[in-house]
mmCIF file with all atom_site columns, C-alpha atoms in Angstrom:
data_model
loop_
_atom_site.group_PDB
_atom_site.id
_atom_site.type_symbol
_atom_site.label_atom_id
_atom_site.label_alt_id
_atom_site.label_comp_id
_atom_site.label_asym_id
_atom_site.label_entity_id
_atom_site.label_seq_id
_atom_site.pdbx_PDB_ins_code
_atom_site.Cartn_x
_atom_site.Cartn_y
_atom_site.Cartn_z
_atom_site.occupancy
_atom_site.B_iso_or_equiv
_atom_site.pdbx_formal_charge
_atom_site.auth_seq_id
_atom_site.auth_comp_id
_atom_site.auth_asym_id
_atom_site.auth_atom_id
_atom_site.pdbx_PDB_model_num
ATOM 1   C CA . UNK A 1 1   ? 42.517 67.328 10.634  1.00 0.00 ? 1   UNK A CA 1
ATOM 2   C CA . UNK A 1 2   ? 46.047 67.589 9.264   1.00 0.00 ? 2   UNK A CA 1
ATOM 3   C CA . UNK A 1 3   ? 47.379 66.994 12.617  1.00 0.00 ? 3   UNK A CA 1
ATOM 4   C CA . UNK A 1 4   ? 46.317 63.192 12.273  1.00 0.00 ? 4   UNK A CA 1
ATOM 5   C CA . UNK A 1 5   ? 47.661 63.042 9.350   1.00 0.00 ? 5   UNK A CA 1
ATOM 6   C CA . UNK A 1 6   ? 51.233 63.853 10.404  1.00 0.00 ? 6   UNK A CA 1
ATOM 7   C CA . UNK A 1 7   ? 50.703 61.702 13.379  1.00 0.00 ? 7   UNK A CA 1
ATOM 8   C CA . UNK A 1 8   ? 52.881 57.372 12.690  1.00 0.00 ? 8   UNK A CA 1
ATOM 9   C CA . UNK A 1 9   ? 50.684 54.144 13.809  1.00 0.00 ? 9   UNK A CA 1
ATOM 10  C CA . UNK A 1 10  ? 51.653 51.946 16.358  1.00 0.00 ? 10  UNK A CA 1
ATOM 11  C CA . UNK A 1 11  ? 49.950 48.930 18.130  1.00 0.00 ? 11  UNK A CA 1
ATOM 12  C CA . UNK A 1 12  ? 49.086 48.176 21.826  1.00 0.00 ? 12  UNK A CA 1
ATOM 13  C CA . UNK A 1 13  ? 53.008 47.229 21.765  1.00 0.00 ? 13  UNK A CA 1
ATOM 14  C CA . UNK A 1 14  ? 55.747 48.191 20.619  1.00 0.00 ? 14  UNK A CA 1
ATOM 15  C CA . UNK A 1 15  ? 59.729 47.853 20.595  1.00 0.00 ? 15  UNK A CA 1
ATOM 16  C CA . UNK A 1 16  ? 61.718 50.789 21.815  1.00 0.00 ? 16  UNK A CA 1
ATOM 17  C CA . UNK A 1 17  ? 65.524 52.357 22.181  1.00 0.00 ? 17  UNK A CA 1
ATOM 18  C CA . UNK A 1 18  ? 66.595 53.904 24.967  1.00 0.00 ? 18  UNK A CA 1
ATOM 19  C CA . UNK A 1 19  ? 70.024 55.253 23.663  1.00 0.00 ? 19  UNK A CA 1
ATOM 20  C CA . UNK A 1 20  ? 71.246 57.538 26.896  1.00 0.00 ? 20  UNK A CA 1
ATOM 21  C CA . UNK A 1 21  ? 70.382 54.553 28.469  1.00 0.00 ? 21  UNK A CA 1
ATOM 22  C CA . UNK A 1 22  ? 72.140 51.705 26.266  1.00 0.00 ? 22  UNK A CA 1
ATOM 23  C CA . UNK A 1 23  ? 68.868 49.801 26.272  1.00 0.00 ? 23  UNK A CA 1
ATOM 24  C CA . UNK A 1 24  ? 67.894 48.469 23.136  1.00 0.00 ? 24  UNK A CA 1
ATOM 25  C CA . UNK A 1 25  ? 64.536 46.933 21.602  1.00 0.00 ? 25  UNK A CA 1
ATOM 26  C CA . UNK A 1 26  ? 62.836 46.526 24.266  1.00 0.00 ? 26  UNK A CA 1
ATOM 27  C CA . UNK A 1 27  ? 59.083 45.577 24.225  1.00 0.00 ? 27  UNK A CA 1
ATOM 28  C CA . UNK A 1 28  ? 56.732 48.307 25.834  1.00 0.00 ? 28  UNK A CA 1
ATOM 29  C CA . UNK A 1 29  ? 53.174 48.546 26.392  1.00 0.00 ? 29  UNK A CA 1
ATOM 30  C CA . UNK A 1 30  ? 50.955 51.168 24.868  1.00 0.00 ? 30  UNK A CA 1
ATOM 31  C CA . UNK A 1 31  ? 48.343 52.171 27.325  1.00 0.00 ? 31  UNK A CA 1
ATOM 32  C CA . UNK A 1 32  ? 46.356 55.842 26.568  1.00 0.00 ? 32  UNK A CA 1
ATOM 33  C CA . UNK A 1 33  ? 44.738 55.441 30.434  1.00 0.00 ? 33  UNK A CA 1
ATOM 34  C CA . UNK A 1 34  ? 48.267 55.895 31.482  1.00 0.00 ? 34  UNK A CA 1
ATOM 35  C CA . UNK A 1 35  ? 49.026 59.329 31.873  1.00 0.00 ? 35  UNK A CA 1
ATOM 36  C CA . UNK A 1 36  ? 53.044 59.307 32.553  1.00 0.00 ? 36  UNK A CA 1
ATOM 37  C CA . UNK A 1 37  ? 55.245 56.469 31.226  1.00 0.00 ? 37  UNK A CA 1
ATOM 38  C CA . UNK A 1 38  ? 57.129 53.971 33.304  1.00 0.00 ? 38  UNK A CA 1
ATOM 39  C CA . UNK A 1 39  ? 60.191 51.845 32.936  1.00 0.00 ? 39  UNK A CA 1
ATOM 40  C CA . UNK A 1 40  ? 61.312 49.221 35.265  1.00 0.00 ? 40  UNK A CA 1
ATOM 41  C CA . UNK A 1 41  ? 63.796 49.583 37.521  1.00 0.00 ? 41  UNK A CA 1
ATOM 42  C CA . UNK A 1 42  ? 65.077 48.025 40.188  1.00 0.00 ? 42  UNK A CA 1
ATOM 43  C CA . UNK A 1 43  ? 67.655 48.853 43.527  1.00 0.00 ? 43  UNK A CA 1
ATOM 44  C CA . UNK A 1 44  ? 65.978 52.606 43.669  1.00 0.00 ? 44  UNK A CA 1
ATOM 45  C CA . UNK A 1 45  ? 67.825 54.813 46.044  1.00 0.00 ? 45  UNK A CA 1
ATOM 46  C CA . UNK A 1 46  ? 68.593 58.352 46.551  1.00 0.00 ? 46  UNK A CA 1
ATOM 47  C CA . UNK A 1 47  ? 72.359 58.832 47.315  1.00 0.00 ? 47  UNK A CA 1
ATOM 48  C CA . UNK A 1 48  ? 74.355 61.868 48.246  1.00 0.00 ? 48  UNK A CA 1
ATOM 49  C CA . UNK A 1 49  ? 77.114 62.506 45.956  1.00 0.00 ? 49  UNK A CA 1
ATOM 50  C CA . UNK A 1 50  ? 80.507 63.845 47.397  1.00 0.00 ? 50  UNK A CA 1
ATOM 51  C CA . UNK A 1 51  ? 79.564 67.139 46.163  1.00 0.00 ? 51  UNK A CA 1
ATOM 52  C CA . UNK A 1 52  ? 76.337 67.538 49.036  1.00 0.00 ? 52  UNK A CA 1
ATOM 53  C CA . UNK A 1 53  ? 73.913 67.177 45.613  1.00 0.00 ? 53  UNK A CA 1
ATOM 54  C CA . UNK A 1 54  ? 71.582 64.554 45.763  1.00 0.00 ? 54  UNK A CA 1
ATOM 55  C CA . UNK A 1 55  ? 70.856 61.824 43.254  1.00 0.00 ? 55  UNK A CA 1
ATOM 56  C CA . UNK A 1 56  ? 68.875 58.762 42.132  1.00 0.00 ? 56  UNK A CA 1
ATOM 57  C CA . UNK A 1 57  ? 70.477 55.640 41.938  1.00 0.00 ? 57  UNK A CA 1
ATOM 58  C CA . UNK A 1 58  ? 68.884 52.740 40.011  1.00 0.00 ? 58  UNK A CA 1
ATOM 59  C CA . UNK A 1 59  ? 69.241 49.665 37.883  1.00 0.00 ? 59  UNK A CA 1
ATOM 60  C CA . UNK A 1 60  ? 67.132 48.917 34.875  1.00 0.00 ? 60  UNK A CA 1
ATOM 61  C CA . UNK A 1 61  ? 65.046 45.708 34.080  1.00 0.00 ? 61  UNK A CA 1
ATOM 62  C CA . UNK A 1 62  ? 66.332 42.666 36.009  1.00 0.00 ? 62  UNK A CA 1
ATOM 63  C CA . UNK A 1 63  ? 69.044 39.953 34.955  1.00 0.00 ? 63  UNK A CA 1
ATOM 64  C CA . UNK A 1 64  ? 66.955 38.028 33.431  1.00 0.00 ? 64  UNK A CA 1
ATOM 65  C CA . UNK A 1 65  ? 65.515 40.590 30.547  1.00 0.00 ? 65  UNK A CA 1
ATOM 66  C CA . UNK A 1 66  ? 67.338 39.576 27.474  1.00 0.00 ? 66  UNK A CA 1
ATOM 67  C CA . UNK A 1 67  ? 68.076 43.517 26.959  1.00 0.00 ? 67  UNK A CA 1
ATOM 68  C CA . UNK A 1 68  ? 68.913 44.008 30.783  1.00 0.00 ? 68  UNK A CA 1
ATOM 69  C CA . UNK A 1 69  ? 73.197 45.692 30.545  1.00 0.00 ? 69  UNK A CA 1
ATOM 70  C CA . UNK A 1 70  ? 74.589 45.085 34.041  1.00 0.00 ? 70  UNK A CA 1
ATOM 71  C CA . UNK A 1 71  ? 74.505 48.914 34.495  1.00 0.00 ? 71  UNK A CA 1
ATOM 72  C CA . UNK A 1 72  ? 73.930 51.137 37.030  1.00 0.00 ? 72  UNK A CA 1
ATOM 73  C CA . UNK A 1 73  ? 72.643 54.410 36.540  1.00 0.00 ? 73  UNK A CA 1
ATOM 74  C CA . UNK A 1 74  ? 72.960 58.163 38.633  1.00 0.00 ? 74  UNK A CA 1
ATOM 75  C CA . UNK A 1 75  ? 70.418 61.218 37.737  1.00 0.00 ? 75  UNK A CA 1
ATOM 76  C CA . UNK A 1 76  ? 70.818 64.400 39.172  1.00 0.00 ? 76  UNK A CA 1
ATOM 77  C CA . UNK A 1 77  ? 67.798 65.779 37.993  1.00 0.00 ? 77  UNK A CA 1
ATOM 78  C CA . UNK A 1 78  ? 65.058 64.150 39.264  1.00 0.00 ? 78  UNK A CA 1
ATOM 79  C CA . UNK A 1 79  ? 61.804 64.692 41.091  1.00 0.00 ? 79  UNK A CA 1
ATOM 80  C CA . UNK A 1 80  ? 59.479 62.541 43.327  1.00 0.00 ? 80  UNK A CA 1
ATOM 81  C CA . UNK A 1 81  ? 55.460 62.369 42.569  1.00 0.00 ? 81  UNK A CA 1
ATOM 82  C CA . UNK A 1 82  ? 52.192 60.514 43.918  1.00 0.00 ? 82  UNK A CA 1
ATOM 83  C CA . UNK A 1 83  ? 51.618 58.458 40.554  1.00 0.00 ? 83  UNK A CA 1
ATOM 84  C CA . UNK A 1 84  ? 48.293 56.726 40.680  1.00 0.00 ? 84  UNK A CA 1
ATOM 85  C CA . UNK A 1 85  ? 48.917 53.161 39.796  1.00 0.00 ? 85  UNK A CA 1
ATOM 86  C CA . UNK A 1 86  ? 47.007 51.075 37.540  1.00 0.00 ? 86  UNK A CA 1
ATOM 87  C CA . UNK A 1 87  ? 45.253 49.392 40.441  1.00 0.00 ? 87  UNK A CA 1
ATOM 88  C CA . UNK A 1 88  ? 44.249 52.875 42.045  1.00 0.00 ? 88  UNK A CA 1
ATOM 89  C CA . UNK A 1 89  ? 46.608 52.702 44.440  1.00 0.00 ? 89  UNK A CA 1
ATOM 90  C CA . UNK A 1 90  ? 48.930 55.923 45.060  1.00 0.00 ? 90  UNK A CA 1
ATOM 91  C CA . UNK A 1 91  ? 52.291 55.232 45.200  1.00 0.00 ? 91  UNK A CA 1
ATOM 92  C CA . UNK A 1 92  ? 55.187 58.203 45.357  1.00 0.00 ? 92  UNK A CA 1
ATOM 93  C CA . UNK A 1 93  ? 57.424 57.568 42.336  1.00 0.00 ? 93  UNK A CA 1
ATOM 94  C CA . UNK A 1 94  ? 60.810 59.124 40.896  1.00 0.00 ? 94  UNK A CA 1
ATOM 95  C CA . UNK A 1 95  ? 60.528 60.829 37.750  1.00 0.00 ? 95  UNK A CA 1
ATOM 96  C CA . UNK A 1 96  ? 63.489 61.457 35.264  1.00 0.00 ? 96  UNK A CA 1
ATOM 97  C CA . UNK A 1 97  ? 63.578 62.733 32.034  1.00 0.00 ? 97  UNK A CA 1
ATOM 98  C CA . UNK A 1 98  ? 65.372 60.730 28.907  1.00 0.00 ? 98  UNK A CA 1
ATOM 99  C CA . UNK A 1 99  ? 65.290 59.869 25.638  1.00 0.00 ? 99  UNK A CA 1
ATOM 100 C CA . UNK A 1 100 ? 63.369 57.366 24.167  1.00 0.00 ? 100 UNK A CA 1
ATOM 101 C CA . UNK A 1 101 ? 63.158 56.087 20.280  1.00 0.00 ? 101 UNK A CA 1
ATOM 102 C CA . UNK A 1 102 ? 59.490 54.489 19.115  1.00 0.00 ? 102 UNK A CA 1
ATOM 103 C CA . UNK A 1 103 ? 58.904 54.641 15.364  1.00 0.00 ? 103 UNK A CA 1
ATOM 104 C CA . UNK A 1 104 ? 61.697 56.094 14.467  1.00 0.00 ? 104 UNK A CA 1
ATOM 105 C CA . UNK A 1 105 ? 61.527 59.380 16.250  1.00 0.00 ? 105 UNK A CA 1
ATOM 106 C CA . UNK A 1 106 ? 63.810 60.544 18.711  1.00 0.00 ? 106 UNK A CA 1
ATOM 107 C CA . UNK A 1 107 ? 61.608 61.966 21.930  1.00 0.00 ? 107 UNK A CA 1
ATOM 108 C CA . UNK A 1 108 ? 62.682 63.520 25.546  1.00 0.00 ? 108 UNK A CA 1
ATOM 109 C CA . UNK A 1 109 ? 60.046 62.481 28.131  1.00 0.00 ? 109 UNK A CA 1
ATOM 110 C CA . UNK A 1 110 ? 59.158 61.773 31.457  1.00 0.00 ? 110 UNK A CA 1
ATOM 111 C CA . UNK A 1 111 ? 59.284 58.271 32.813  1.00 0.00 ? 111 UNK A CA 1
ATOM 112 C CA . UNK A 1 112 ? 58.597 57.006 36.458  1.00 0.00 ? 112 UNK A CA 1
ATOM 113 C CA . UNK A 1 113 ? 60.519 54.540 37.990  1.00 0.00 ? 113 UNK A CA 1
ATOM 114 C CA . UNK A 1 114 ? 58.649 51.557 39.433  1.00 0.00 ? 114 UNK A CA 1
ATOM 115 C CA . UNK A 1 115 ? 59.016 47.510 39.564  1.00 0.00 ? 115 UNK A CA 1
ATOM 116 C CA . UNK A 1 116 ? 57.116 46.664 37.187  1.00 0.00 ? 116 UNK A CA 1
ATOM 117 C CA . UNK A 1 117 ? 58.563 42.831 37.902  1.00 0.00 ? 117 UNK A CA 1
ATOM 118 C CA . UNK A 1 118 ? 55.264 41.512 38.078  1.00 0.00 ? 118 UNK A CA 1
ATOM 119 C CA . UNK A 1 119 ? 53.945 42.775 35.003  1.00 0.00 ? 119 UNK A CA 1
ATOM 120 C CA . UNK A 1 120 ? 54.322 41.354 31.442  1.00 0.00 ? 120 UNK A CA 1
ATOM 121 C CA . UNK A 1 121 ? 55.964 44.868 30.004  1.00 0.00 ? 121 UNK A CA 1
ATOM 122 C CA . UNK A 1 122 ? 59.171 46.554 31.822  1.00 0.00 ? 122 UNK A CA 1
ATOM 123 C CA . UNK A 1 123 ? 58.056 49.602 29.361  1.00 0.00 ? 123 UNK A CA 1
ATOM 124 C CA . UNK A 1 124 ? 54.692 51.128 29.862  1.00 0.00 ? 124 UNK A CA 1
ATOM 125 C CA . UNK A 1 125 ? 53.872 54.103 26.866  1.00 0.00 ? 125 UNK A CA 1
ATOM 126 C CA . UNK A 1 126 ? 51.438 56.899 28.451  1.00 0.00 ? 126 UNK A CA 1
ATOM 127 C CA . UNK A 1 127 ? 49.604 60.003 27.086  1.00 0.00 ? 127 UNK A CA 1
ATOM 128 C CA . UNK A 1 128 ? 52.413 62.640 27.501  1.00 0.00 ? 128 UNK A CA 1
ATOM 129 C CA . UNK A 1 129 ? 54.441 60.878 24.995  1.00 0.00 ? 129 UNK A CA 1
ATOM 130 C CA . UNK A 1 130 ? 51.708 59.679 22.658  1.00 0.00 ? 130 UNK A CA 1
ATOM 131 C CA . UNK A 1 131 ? 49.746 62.797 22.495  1.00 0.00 ? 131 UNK A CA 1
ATOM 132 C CA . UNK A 1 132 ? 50.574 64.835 19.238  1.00 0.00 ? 132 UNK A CA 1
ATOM 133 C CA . UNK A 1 133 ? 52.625 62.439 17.430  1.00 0.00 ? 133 UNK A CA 1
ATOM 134 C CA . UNK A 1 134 ? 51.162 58.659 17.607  1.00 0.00 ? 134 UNK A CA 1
ATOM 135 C CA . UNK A 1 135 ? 47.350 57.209 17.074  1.00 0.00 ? 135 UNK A CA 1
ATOM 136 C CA . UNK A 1 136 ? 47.115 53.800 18.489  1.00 0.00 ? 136 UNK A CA 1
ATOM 137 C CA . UNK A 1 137 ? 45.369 50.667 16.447  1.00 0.00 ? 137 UNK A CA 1
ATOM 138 C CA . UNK A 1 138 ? 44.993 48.324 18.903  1.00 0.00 ? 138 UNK A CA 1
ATOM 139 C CA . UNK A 1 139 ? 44.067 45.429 16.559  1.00 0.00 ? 139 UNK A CA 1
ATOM 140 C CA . UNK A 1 140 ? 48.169 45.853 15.742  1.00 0.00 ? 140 UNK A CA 1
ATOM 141 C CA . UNK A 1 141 ? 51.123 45.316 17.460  1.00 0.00 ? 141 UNK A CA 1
ATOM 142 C CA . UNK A 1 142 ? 55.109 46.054 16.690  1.00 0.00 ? 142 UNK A CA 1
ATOM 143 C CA . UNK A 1 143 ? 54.805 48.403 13.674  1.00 0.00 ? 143 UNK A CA 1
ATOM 144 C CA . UNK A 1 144 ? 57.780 50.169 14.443  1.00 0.00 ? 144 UNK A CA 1
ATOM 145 C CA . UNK A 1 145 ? 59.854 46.853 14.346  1.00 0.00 ? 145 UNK A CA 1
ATOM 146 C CA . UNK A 1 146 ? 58.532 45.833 10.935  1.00 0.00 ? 146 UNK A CA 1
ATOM 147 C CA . UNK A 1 147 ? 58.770 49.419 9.613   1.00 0.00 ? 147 UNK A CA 1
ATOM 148 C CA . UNK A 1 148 ? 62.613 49.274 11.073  1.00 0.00 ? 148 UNK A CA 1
ATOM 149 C CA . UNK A 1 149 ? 62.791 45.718 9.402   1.00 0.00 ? 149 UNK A CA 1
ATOM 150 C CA . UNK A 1 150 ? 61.415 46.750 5.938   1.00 0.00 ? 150 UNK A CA 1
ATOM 151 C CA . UNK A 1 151 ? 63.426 49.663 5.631   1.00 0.00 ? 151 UNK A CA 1
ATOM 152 C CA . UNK A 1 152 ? 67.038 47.394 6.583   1.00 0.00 ? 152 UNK A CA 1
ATOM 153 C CA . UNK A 1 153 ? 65.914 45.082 3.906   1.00 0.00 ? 153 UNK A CA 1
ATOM 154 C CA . UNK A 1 154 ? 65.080 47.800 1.442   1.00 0.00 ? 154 UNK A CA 1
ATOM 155 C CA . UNK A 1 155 ? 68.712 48.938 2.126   1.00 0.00 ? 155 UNK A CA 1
ATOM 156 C CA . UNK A 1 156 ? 70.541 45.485 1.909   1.00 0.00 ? 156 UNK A CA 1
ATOM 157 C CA . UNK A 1 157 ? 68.864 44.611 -1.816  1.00 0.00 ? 157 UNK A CA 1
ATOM 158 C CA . UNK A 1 158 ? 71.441 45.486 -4.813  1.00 0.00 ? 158 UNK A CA 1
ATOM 159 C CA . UNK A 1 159 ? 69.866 47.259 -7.777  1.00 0.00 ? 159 UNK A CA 1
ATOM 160 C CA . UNK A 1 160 ? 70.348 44.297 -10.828 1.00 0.00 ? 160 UNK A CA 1
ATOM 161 C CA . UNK A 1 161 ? 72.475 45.062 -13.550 1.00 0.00 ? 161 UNK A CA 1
ATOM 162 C CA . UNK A 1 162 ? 71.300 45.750 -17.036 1.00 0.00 ? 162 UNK A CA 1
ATOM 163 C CA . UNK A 1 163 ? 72.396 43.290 -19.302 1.00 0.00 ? 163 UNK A CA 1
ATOM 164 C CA . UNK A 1 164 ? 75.151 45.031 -21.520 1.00 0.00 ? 164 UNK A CA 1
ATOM 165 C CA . UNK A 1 165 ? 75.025 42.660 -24.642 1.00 0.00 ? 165 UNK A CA 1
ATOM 166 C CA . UNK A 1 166 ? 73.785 43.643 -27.707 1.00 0.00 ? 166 UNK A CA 1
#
């Protein structure tokens, strides 16, 4: 029972940091039938680095997502696995491992790379990353981004003066 406790509230969507990756609040889907998350990517290639070691080579989100930063990015550590796909299909998928920021907390995870172009969310949330640390209310969405919001303004207000004449 205590383990609830300890675990934030977020809604069916939420914003999100990727700071390894210079992406910054970017909107992402919460889905618990989802077993690995996904970002979108797009130009996914494995190259062969002047060194014989292979790597994947990728772009994230497309020009026209407001957080998209022109960047291309190089993993050496990487694997490829059959991910089933929301539609049932199974499609073979890179997976790399970064850093992502929901609610405040820091967390190194899995993602799979896919083009996700035709979907509303370039982010998709699964149960690896949830479980242990988040309960979903689906009735609720961007709690992090209020939370984040209330605390700035918290910070920004100046404690009033006490009124020294007497």
């Amino acid at each position: 029972m205590t383990e609830s406790l300890e675990k934030k509230i977020i809604g069916r969507r939420e914003m999100v940091d990727f700071p390894g990756l210079e992406l910054f609040e970017v909107e992402a889907k919460i889905d618990t039938g989802a077993f690995t998350s996904s970002i979108h990517c797009n130009n996914i290639r494995e190259v062969t680095q002047a060194d014989g070691r292979k790597a994947i080579h990728f772009e994230l989100l497309d020009p026209s997502h407001p957080a998209y930063n022109h960047k291309a990015f190089e993993f050496n550590d990487f694997t490829l696995r059959n991910v089933k796909s929301s539609f049932g299909d199974v499609q073979e998928r890179y997976i790399i491992r970064t850093s992502i920021v929901v609610h405040g907390q820091e967390i190194e995870t899995e993602f799979s790379l896919s083009d996700r172009s035709d979907l509303k969310y370039p982010v998709l949330l699964g149960r690896t990353l949830l479980r242990r640390r988040f309960v979903v209310d689906v009735s609720k969405k961007n709690l992090s981004l209020k939370a984040k919001n209330k605390k700035a303004t918290k910070a920004k207000r100046v404690p009033k003066k006490k009124d020294q004449t007497s």
